[in-house]
Structures are given as C-alpha cells and as structure tokens.
PDB file of C-alpha atoms in Angstrom:
ATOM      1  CA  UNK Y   1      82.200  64.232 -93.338  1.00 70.00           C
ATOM      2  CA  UNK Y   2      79.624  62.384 -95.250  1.00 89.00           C
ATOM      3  CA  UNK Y   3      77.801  59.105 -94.567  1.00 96.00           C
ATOM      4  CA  UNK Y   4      77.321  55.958 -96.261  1.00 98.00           C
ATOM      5  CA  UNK Y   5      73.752  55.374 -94.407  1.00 98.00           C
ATOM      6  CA  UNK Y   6      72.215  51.878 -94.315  1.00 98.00           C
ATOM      7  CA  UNK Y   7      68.323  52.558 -93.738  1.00 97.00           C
ATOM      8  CA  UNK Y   8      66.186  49.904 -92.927  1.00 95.00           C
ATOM      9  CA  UNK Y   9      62.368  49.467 -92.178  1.00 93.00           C
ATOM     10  CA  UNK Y  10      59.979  46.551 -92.623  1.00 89.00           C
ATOM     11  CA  UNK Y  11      59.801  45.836 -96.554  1.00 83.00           C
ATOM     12  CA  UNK Y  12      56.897  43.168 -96.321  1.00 75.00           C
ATOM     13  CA  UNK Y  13      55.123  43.794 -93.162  1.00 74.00           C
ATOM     14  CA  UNK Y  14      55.506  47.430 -93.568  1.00 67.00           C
ATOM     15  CA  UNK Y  15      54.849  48.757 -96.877  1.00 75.00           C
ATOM     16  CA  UNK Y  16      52.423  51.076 -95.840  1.00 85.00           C
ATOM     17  CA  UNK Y  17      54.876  52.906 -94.374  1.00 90.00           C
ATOM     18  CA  UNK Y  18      56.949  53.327 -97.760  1.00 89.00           C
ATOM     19  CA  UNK Y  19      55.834  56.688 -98.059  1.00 93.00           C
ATOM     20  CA  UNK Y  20      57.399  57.711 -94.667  1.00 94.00           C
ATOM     21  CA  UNK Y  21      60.872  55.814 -95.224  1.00 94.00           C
ATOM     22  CA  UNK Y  22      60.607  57.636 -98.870  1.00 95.00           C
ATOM     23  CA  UNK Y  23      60.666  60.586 -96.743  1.00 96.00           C
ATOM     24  CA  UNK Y  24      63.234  59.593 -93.893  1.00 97.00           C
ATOM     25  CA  UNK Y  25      65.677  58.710 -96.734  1.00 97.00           C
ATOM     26  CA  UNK Y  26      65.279  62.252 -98.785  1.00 97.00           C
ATOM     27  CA  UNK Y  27      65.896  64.051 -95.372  1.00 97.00           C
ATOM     28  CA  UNK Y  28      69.187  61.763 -94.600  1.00 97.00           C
ATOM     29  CA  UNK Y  29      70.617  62.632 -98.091  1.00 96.00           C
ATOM     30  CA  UNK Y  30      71.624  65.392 -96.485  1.00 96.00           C
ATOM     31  CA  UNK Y  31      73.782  64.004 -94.661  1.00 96.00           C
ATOM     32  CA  UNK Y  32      75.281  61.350 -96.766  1.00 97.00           C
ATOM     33  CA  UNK Y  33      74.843  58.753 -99.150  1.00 97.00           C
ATOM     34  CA  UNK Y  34      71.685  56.457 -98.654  1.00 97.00           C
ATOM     35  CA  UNK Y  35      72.664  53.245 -99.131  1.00 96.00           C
ATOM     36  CA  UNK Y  36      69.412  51.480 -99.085  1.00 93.00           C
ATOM     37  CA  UNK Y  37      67.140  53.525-100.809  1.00 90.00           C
ATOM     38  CA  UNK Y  38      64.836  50.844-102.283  1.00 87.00           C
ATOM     39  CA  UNK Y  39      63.337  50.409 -98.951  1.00 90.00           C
ATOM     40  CA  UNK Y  40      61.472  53.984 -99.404  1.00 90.00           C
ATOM     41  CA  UNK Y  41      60.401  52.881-102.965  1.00 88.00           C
ATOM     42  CA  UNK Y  42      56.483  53.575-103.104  1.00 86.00           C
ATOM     43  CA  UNK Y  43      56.211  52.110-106.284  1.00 84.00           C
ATOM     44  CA  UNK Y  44      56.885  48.247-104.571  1.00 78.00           C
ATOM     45  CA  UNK Y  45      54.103  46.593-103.076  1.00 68.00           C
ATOM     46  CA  UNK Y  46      54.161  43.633-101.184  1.00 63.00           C
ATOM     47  CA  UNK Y  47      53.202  41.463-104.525  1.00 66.00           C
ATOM     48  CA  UNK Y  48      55.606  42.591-106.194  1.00 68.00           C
ATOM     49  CA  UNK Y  49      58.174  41.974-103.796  1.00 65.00           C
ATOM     50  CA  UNK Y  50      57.021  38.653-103.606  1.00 62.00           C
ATOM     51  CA  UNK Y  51      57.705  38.111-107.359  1.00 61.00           C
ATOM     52  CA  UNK Y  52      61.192  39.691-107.544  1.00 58.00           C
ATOM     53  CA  UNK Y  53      63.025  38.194-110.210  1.00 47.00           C
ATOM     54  CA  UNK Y  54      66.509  40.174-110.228  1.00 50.00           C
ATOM     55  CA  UNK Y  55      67.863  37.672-107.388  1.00 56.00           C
ATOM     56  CA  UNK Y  56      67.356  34.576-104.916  1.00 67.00           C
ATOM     57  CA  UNK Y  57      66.421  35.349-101.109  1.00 75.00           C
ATOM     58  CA  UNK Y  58      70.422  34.234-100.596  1.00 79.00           C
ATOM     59  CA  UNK Y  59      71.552  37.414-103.487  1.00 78.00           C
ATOM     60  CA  UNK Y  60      69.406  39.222-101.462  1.00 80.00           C
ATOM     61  CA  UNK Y  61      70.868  38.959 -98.354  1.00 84.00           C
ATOM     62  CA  UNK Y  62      74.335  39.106-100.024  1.00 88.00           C
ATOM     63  CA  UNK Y  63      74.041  42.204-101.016  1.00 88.00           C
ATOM     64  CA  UNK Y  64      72.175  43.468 -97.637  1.00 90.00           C
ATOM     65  CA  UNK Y  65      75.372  42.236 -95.821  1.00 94.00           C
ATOM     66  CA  UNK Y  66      77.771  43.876 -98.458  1.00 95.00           C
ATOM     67  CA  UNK Y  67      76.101  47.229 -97.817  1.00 95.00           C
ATOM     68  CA  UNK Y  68      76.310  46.832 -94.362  1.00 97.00           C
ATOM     69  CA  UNK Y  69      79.570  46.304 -94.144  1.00 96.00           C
ATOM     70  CA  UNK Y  70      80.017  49.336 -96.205  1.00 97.00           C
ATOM     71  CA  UNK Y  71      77.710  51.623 -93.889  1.00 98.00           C
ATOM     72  CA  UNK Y  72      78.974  54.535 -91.488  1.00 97.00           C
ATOM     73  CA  UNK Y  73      75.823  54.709 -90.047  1.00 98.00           C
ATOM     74  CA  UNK Y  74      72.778  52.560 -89.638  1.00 98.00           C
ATOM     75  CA  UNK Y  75      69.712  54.210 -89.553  1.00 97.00           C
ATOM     76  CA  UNK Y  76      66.319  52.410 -88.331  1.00 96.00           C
ATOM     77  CA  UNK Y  77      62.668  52.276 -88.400  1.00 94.00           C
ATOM     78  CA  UNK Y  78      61.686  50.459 -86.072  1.00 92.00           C
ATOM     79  CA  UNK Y  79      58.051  51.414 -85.566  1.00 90.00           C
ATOM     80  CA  UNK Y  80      56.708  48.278 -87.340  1.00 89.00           C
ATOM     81  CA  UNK Y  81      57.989  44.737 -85.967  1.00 86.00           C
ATOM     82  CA  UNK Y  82      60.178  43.208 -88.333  1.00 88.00           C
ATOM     83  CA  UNK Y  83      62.573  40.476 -88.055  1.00 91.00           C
ATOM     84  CA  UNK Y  84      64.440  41.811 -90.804  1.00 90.00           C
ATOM     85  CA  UNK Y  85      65.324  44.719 -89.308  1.00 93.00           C
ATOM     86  CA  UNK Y  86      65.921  43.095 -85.886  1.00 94.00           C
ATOM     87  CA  UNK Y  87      68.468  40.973 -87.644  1.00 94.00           C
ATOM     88  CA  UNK Y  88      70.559  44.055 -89.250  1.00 95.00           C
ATOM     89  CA  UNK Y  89      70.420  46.172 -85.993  1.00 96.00           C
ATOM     90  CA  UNK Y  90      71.876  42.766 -84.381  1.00 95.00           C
ATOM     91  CA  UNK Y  91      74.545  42.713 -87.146  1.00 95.00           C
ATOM     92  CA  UNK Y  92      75.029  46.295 -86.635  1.00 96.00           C
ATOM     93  CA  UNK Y  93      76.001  46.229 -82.974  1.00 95.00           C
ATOM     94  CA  UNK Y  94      78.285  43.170 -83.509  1.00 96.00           C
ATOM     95  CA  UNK Y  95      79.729  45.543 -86.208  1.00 96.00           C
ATOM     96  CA  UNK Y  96      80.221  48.723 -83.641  1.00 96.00           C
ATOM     97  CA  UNK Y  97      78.127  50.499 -85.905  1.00 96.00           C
ATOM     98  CA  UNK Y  98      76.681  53.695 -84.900  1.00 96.00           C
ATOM     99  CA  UNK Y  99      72.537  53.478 -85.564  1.00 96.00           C
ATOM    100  CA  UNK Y 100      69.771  55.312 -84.693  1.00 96.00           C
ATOM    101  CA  UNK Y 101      66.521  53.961 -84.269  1.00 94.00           C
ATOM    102  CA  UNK Y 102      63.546  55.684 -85.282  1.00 93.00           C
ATOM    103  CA  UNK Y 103      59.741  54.902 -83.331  1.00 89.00           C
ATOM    104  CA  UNK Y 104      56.316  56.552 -83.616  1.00 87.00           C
ATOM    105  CA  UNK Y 105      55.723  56.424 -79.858  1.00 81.00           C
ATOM    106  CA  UNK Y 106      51.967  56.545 -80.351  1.00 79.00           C
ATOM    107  CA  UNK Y 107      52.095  53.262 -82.173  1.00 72.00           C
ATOM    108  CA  UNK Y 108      52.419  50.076 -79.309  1.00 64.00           C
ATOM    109  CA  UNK Y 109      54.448  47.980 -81.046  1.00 60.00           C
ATOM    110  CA  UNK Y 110      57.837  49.154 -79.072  1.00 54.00           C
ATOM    111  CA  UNK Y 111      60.228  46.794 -77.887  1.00 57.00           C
ATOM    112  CA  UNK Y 112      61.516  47.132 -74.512  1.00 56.00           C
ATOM    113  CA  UNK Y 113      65.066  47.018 -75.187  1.00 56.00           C
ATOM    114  CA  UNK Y 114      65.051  49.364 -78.089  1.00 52.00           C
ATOM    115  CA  UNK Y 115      63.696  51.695 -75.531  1.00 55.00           C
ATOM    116  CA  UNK Y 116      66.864  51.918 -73.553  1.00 52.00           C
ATOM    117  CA  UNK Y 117      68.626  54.561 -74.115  1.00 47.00           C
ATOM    118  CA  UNK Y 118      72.036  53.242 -73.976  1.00 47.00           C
ATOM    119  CA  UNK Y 119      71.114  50.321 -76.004  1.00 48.00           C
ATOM    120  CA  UNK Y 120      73.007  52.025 -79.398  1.00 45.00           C
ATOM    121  CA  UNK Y 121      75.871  54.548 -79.960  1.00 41.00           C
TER     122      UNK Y 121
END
C-alpha cells in the first residue's frame, strides 16, 4: 500500500540540512507520496523564506495542518531543534499517526524523550 508521507525538518534553523531532507524525501518516494517536499528544496534559503509572498504565516499553517490530516505516515528529522517540528510530531500523536523520527546520534542536540523507544508507533 502506498503512503501519503508528511516529512518535516527545521525549515529556518535548519537549512543547511536541505540537502539531506532533499535526500530523505527521494528515498521515501519509494514508498509513497511525499507530501511535504518543499522542506528538501535546496534552492530556499533562509532569506528567502523570510520574504515568502505566496501566503500569511496563518495560510501557512493551514495548509501544514491540511496535509497532516491527510498523512499516513509522519516522517521526522529531528536532528536539529525546531519548534516547528516539535509542534507537528505533537499533532501527530494526538492524531494516532504512525511517525518515525530520524537523529544523527553524533550531533548533541537529542531530546530525551524522543529517545524512548516507545515514545511513537
């Protein structure tokens, strides 16, 4: 059965990590639809995400929450703090959605309870 997969990784702390995401999401489109593929875009840098034009911070989240709601899956890195992504792994276990979280253990930003392993489904 295919996926509708809701990535997520830090879009303004974390963009240089775009490159990575870019290649999370091309490895999960083999496994489903990517909902959120914008997040690996390497072309967006922090400035420009700062100037988006196509929509208000509210649009924004709008259509965050509509594809979330849509997702089979949620998929996560969580290497970088961000409370973006915090936020939509919080909606994401209120949802019962099954997510995976994704850390580079030799980084030292982990989280304590994202290290538990029966934290997700």
């Amino acid at each position: 059965m295919s996926q509708l997969i809701y990535f997520c990784g830090s879009m303004l702390g974390g963009r240089q990590d775009a490159e990575l995401y870019a290649r999370l999401i091309e490895k999960l489109r083999k496994y489903g639809t990517v909902l959120t593929d914008h997040v690996g875009d390497t072309t967006m840098t922090t400035e420009m995400m700062a100037q988006l034009e196509y929509g208000n911070e509210k649009s924004i989240h709008d259509m965050d929450m509509r594809l979330l709601e849509k997702c089979t899956v949620v998929v996560a890195e969580v290497t970088q703090p961000s409370l973006g992504v915090g936020y939509e792994i919080g909606l994401a276990v209120a949802a019962k959605k099954r997510i995976l979280c994704l850390f580079r253990p030799e980084s030292r930003n982990d989280s304590k309870p994202l290290r538990h392993k029966r934290c997700f489904s």
